[in-house]
Amino acid sequence: MRDRVPGQSKVRSLASLVRIIRRSHARGRRVVFTNGCFDLLHAGHVDLLERARRHGDLLVVGLNSDRSVRAIKGPGRPVMREQDRARIVAGLASVDYVTIFDEATPERLVSRLRPDVLIKGADWAASRIVGGDTVRRSGGRVIRLPLLRGHSSSRLIERIRRSGRR
């Protein structure tokens, strides 16, 4: 994974992001973190990321690796490779940085990055938000945002599969 050089990708390594976030915190900037698979990016994803960005000065997105997505979603997923998903998410104006993680959860990312705000969709119960305790212990906030109705990558994939059987 290449680190950012002026004019290059916003996709960064964890080590690089730790340094960036330390500098941001030193300047008094509020760092927001969210994570997901973002397999077949849709309007619901864009909406959530835009609203997440409003809660701080810098939005960092943790993106599940291909291996991580397969472990969570099963065979046949992800539809898009991690490098493509990362580039698409990084291309959104609301997103400042993207990092790919290989674990099943973003626990290690959250503990290393120490964001001020952790965002998840309201489909996640507060007690199940990975890293929430870590963020709250360091004085941060965990926010559950309502999802845009009718948008789901899994439903979209199923609809595409059904349309191919006709």
mmCIF file of N, CA and C in Angstrom, residues 54-133:
data_model
loop_
_atom_site.group_PDB
_atom_site.id
_atom_site.type_symbol
_atom_site.label_atom_id
_atom_site.label_comp_id
_atom_site.label_asym_id
_atom_site.label_seq_id
_atom_site.Cartn_x
_atom_site.Cartn_y
_atom_site.Cartn_z
ATOM 1 N N ARG A 54 -19.547 15.167 8.880
ATOM 2 C CA ARG A 54 -20.034 16.372 9.564
ATOM 3 C C ARG A 54 -19.747 16.372 11.063
ATOM 4 N N HIS A 55 -19.348 15.218 11.604
ATOM 5 C CA HIS A 55 -19.095 15.118 13.042
ATOM 6 C C HIS A 55 -17.650 15.422 13.412
ATOM 7 N N GLY A 56 -16.843 15.837 12.435
ATOM 8 C CA GLY A 56 -15.457 16.150 12.748
ATOM 9 C C GLY A 56 -14.756 16.858 11.608
ATOM 10 N N ASP A 57 -13.452 16.945 11.734
ATOM 11 C CA ASP A 57 -12.620 17.649 10.763
ATOM 12 C C ASP A 57 -11.947 16.722 9.767
ATOM 13 N N LEU A 58 -11.887 15.444 10.096
ATOM 14 C CA LEU A 58 -11.158 14.472 9.284
ATOM 15 C C LEU A 58 -11.900 13.143 9.370
ATOM 16 N N LEU A 59 -12.248 12.546 8.228
ATOM 17 C CA LEU A 59 -12.936 11.251 8.221
ATOM 18 C C LEU A 59 -11.993 10.171 7.714
ATOM 19 N N VAL A 60 -11.777 9.161 8.562
ATOM 20 C CA VAL A 60 -10.958 7.997 8.227
ATOM 21 C C VAL A 60 -11.893 6.796 8.112
ATOM 22 N N VAL A 61 -11.751 6.050 7.019
ATOM 23 C CA VAL A 61 -12.579 4.873 6.787
ATOM 24 C C VAL A 61 -11.705 3.631 6.833
ATOM 25 N N GLY A 62 -12.073 2.684 7.694
ATOM 26 C CA GLY A 62 -11.435 1.375 7.727
ATOM 27 C C GLY A 62 -12.201 0.464 6.780
ATOM 28 N N LEU A 63 -11.504 -0.129 5.837
ATOM 29 C CA LEU A 63 -12.127 -0.972 4.813
ATOM 30 C C LEU A 63 -11.706 -2.422 5.016
ATOM 31 N N ASN A 64 -12.682 -3.312 5.154
ATOM 32 C CA ASN A 64 -12.373 -4.728 5.301
ATOM 33 C C ASN A 64 -11.653 -5.245 4.055
ATOM 34 N N SER A 65 -10.579 -6.006 4.263
ATOM 35 C CA SER A 65 -9.858 -6.632 3.151
ATOM 36 C C SER A 65 -10.744 -7.694 2.501
ATOM 37 N N ASP A 66 -10.324 -8.184 1.355
ATOM 38 C CA ASP A 66 -11.080 -9.249 0.685
ATOM 39 C C ASP A 66 -11.231 -10.458 1.599
ATOM 40 N N ARG A 67 -10.146 -10.860 2.241
ATOM 41 C CA ARG A 67 -10.194 -12.021 3.136
ATOM 42 C C ARG A 67 -11.164 -11.791 4.291
ATOM 43 N N SER A 68 -11.136 -10.590 4.843
ATOM 44 C CA SER A 68 -12.034 -10.247 5.942
ATOM 45 C C SER A 68 -13.499 -10.278 5.487
ATOM 46 N N VAL A 69 -13.778 -9.736 4.303
ATOM 47 C CA VAL A 69 -15.154 -9.744 3.778
ATOM 48 C C VAL A 69 -15.635 -11.180 3.579
ATOM 49 N N ARG A 70 -14.802 -12.048 3.005
ATOM 50 C CA ARG A 70 -15.191 -13.452 2.804
ATOM 51 C C ARG A 70 -15.526 -14.120 4.128
ATOM 52 N N ALA A 71 -14.732 -13.833 5.157
ATOM 53 C CA ALA A 71 -14.974 -14.431 6.471
ATOM 54 C C ALA A 71 -16.313 -13.966 7.051
ATOM 55 N N ILE A 72 -16.688 -12.733 6.774
ATOM 56 C CA ILE A 72 -17.932 -12.166 7.317
ATOM 57 C C ILE A 72 -19.144 -12.516 6.457
ATOM 58 N N LYS A 73 -19.016 -12.350 5.143
ATOM 59 C CA LYS A 73 -20.160 -12.456 4.223
ATOM 60 C C LYS A 73 -20.271 -13.799 3.518
ATOM 61 N N GLY A 74 -19.185 -14.597 3.521
ATOM 62 C CA GLY A 74 -19.229 -15.915 2.913
ATOM 63 C C GLY A 74 -18.670 -15.945 1.502
ATOM 64 N N PRO A 75 -18.689 -17.149 0.896
ATOM 65 C CA PRO A 75 -18.135 -17.323 -0.449
ATOM 66 C C PRO A 75 -18.852 -16.432 -1.456
ATOM 67 N N GLY A 76 -18.135 -16.015 -2.464
ATOM 68 C CA GLY A 76 -18.730 -15.151 -3.479
ATOM 69 C C GLY A 76 -18.645 -13.673 -3.157
ATOM 70 N N ARG A 77 -18.185 -13.352 -1.977
ATOM 71 C CA ARG A 77 -17.996 -11.962 -1.594
ATOM 72 C C ARG A 77 -16.541 -11.761 -1.227
ATOM 73 N N PRO A 78 -15.991 -10.623 -1.436
ATOM 74 C CA PRO A 78 -16.640 -9.454 -2.016
ATOM 75 C C PRO A 78 -16.773 -9.579 -3.535
ATOM 76 N N VAL A 79 -17.652 -8.775 -4.073
ATOM 77 C CA VAL A 79 -17.827 -8.714 -5.523
ATOM 78 C C VAL A 79 -16.659 -7.932 -6.129
ATOM 79 N N MET A 80 -16.246 -6.881 -5.447
ATOM 80 C CA MET A 80 -15.157 -6.018 -5.928
ATOM 81 C C MET A 80 -13.917 -6.227 -5.070
ATOM 82 N N ARG A 81 -12.749 -6.179 -5.695
ATOM 83 C CA ARG A 81 -11.482 -6.350 -4.978
ATOM 84 C C ARG A 81 -11.232 -5.171 -4.028
ATOM 85 N N GLU A 82 -10.475 -5.446 -2.980
ATOM 86 C CA GLU A 82 -10.213 -4.427 -1.959
ATOM 87 C C GLU A 82 -9.566 -3.166 -2.522
ATOM 88 N N GLN A 83 -8.650 -3.305 -3.470
ATOM 89 C CA GLN A 83 -7.996 -2.128 -4.033
ATOM 90 C C GLN A 83 -9.009 -1.250 -4.770
ATOM 91 N N ASP A 84 -9.942 -1.869 -5.474
ATOM 92 C CA ASP A 84 -10.973 -1.113 -6.184
ATOM 93 C C ASP A 84 -11.937 -0.460 -5.206
ATOM 94 N N ARG A 85 -12.361 -1.206 -4.186
ATOM 95 C CA ARG A 85 -13.272 -0.635 -3.190
ATOM 96 C C ARG A 85 -12.600 0.532 -2.472
ATOM 97 N N ALA A 86 -11.320 0.376 -2.121
ATOM 98 C CA ALA A 86 -10.591 1.448 -1.421
ATOM 99 C C ALA A 86 -10.489 2.689 -2.301
ATOM 100 N N ARG A 87 -10.180 2.500 -3.573
ATOM 101 C CA ARG A 87 -10.041 3.650 -4.474
ATOM 102 C C ARG A 87 -11.364 4.387 -4.657
ATOM 103 N N ILE A 88 -12.454 3.637 -4.757
ATOM 104 C CA ILE A 88 -13.769 4.263 -4.923
ATOM 105 C C ILE A 88 -14.149 5.053 -3.669
ATOM 106 N N VAL A 89 -14.003 4.452 -2.492
ATOM 107 C CA VAL A 89 -14.335 5.149 -1.239
ATOM 108 C C VAL A 89 -13.441 6.379 -1.077
ATOM 109 N N ALA A 90 -12.157 6.237 -1.379
ATOM 110 C CA ALA A 90 -11.224 7.364 -1.266
ATOM 111 C C ALA A 90 -11.578 8.487 -2.231
ATOM 112 N N GLY A 91 -12.268 8.167 -3.313
ATOM 113 C CA GLY A 91 -12.650 9.177 -4.291
ATOM 114 C C GLY A 91 -13.789 10.073 -3.844
ATOM 115 N N LEU A 92 -14.450 9.725 -2.751
ATOM 116 C CA LEU A 92 -15.554 10.544 -2.251
ATOM 117 C C LEU A 92 -15.015 11.785 -1.543
ATOM 118 N N ALA A 93 -15.632 12.911 -1.792
ATOM 119 C CA ALA A 93 -15.175 14.173 -1.199
ATOM 120 C C ALA A 93 -15.245 14.150 0.327
ATOM 121 N N SER A 94 -16.177 13.404 0.888
ATOM 122 C CA SER A 94 -16.339 13.376 2.346
ATOM 123 C C SER A 94 -15.246 12.580 3.056
ATOM 124 N N VAL A 95 -14.524 11.740 2.324
ATOM 125 C CA VAL A 95 -13.531 10.846 2.923
ATOM 126 C C VAL A 95 -12.136 11.447 2.792
ATOM 127 N N ASP A 96 -11.434 11.534 3.924
ATOM 128 C CA ASP A 96 -10.071 12.056 3.917
ATOM 129 C C ASP A 96 -9.048 10.953 3.711
ATOM 130 N N TYR A 97 -9.244 9.816 4.389
ATOM 131 C CA TYR A 97 -8.297 8.707 4.286
ATOM 132 C C TYR A 97 -9.024 7.378 4.385
ATOM 133 N N VAL A 98 -8.433 6.366 3.748
ATOM 134 C CA VAL A 98 -8.929 4.987 3.801
ATOM 135 C C VAL A 98 -7.756 4.101 4.165
ATOM 136 N N THR A 99 -8.017 3.111 5.015
ATOM 137 C CA THR A 99 -7.012 2.090 5.294
ATOM 138 C C THR A 99 -7.688 0.733 5.254
ATOM 139 N N ILE A 100 -6.982 -0.249 4.735
ATOM 140 C CA ILE A 100 -7.527 -1.610 4.604
ATOM 141 C C ILE A 100 -7.062 -2.424 5.804
ATOM 142 N N PHE A 101 -8.009 -3.170 6.406
ATOM 143 C CA PHE A 101 -7.634 -4.035 7.527
ATOM 144 C C PHE A 101 -8.061 -5.464 7.250
ATOM 145 N N ASP A 102 -7.256 -6.396 7.739
ATOM 146 C CA ASP A 102 -7.424 -7.807 7.417
ATOM 147 C C ASP A 102 -8.195 -8.584 8.493
ATOM 148 N N GLU A 103 -8.331 -8.013 9.657
ATOM 149 C CA GLU A 103 -9.003 -8.701 10.759
ATOM 150 C C GLU A 103 -10.522 -8.714 10.545
ATOM 151 N N ALA A 104 -11.213 -9.538 11.329
ATOM 152 C CA ALA A 104 -12.671 -9.616 11.241
ATOM 153 C C ALA A 104 -13.344 -8.351 11.771
ATOM 154 N N THR A 105 -12.671 -7.662 12.703
ATOM 155 C CA THR A 105 -13.217 -6.431 13.272
ATOM 156 C C THR A 105 -12.161 -5.329 13.211
ATOM 157 N N PRO A 106 -12.589 -4.074 13.360
ATOM 158 C CA PRO A 106 -11.638 -2.960 13.355
ATOM 159 C C PRO A 106 -11.073 -2.629 14.734
ATOM 160 N N GLU A 107 -11.142 -3.552 15.674
ATOM 161 C CA GLU A 107 -10.698 -3.278 17.049
ATOM 162 C C GLU A 107 -9.278 -2.721 17.095
ATOM 163 N N ARG A 108 -8.347 -3.370 16.381
ATOM 164 C CA ARG A 108 -6.950 -2.925 16.396
ATOM 165 C C ARG A 108 -6.824 -1.531 15.784
ATOM 166 N N LEU A 109 -7.548 -1.269 14.717
ATOM 167 C CA LEU A 109 -7.516 0.062 14.091
ATOM 168 C C LEU A 109 -7.974 1.131 15.067
ATOM 169 N N VAL A 110 -9.100 0.890 15.695
ATOM 170 C CA VAL A 110 -9.652 1.878 16.628
ATOM 171 C C VAL A 110 -8.689 2.122 17.778
ATOM 172 N N SER A 111 -8.106 1.055 18.321
ATOM 173 C CA SER A 111 -7.198 1.241 19.461
ATOM 174 C C SER A 111 -5.915 1.969 19.048
ATOM 175 N N ARG A 112 -5.456 1.773 17.825
ATOM 176 C CA ARG A 112 -4.249 2.473 17.354
ATOM 177 C C ARG A 112 -4.553 3.907 16.932
ATOM 178 N N LEU A 113 -5.692 4.129 16.272
ATOM 179 C CA LEU A 113 -5.991 5.457 15.734
ATOM 180 C C LEU A 113 -6.563 6.409 16.780
ATOM 181 N N ARG A 114 -7.283 5.881 17.759
ATOM 182 C CA ARG A 114 -7.881 6.704 18.815
ATOM 183 C C ARG A 114 -8.697 7.877 18.259
ATOM 184 N N PRO A 115 -9.712 7.568 17.452
ATOM 185 C CA PRO A 115 -10.537 8.657 16.913
ATOM 186 C C PRO A 115 -11.340 9.341 18.021
ATOM 187 N N ASP A 116 -11.739 10.556 17.752
ATOM 188 C CA ASP A 116 -12.579 11.299 18.693
ATOM 189 C C ASP A 116 -14.031 10.868 18.589
ATOM 190 N N VAL A 117 -14.411 10.440 17.391
ATOM 191 C CA VAL A 117 -15.792 10.026 17.130
ATOM 192 C C VAL A 117 -15.761 8.724 16.338
ATOM 193 N N LEU A 118 -16.554 7.759 16.786
ATOM 194 C CA LEU A 118 -16.717 6.494 16.084
ATOM 195 C C LEU A 118 -18.152 6.444 15.584
ATOM 196 N N ILE A 119 -18.317 6.248 14.281
ATOM 197 C CA ILE A 119 -19.639 6.249 13.652
ATOM 198 C C ILE A 119 -19.966 4.852 13.143
ATOM 199 N N LYS A 120 -21.186 4.420 13.396
ATOM 200 C CA LYS A 120 -21.714 3.192 12.793
ATOM 201 C C LYS A 120 -23.167 3.449 12.417
ATOM 202 N N GLY A 121 -23.680 2.612 11.539
ATOM 203 C CA GLY A 121 -25.093 2.703 11.177
ATOM 204 C C GLY A 121 -25.957 2.263 12.336
ATOM 205 N N ALA A 122 -27.176 2.775 12.373
ATOM 206 C CA ALA A 122 -28.097 2.467 13.469
ATOM 207 C C ALA A 122 -28.541 1.010 13.457
ATOM 208 N N ASP A 123 -28.175 0.257 12.420
ATOM 209 C CA ASP A 123 -28.482 -1.174 12.411
ATOM 210 C C ASP A 123 -27.594 -1.931 13.401
ATOM 211 N N TRP A 124 -26.557 -1.282 13.902
ATOM 212 C CA TRP A 124 -25.680 -1.868 14.913
ATOM 213 C C TRP A 124 -26.170 -1.470 16.304
ATOM 214 N N ALA A 125 -26.389 -2.442 17.171
ATOM 215 C CA ALA A 125 -26.725 -2.154 18.565
ATOM 216 C C ALA A 125 -25.511 -1.492 19.213
ATOM 217 N N ALA A 126 -25.744 -0.513 20.056
ATOM 218 C CA ALA A 126 -24.648 0.219 20.707
ATOM 219 C C ALA A 126 -23.673 -0.729 21.396
ATOM 220 N N SER A 127 -24.188 -1.776 22.014
ATOM 221 C CA SER A 127 -23.339 -2.727 22.748
ATOM 222 C C SER A 127 -22.472 -3.569 21.817
ATOM 223 N N ARG A 128 -22.790 -3.623 20.526
ATOM 224 C CA ARG A 128 -22.040 -4.450 19.572
ATOM 225 C C ARG A 128 -21.051 -3.646 18.722
ATOM 226 N N ILE A 129 -20.959 -2.354 18.945
ATOM 227 C CA ILE A 129 -20.061 -1.523 18.132
ATOM 228 C C ILE A 129 -18.630 -1.741 18.602
ATOM 229 N N VAL A 130 -17.855 -2.404 17.747
ATOM 230 C CA VAL A 130 -16.465 -2.735 18.062
ATOM 231 C C VAL A 130 -15.645 -1.453 18.182
ATOM 232 N N GLY A 131 -14.938 -1.342 19.295
ATOM 233 C CA GLY A 131 -14.103 -0.168 19.545
ATOM 234 C C GLY A 131 -14.818 0.930 20.313
ATOM 235 N N GLY A 132 -16.114 0.776 20.511
ATOM 236 C CA GLY A 132 -16.882 1.795 21.217
ATOM 237 C C GLY A 132 -16.367 2.075 22.613
ATOM 238 N N ASP A 133 -16.063 1.013 23.354
ATOM 239 C CA ASP A 133 -15.538 1.190 24.718
ATOM 240 C C ASP A 133 -14.199 1.921 24.698
#
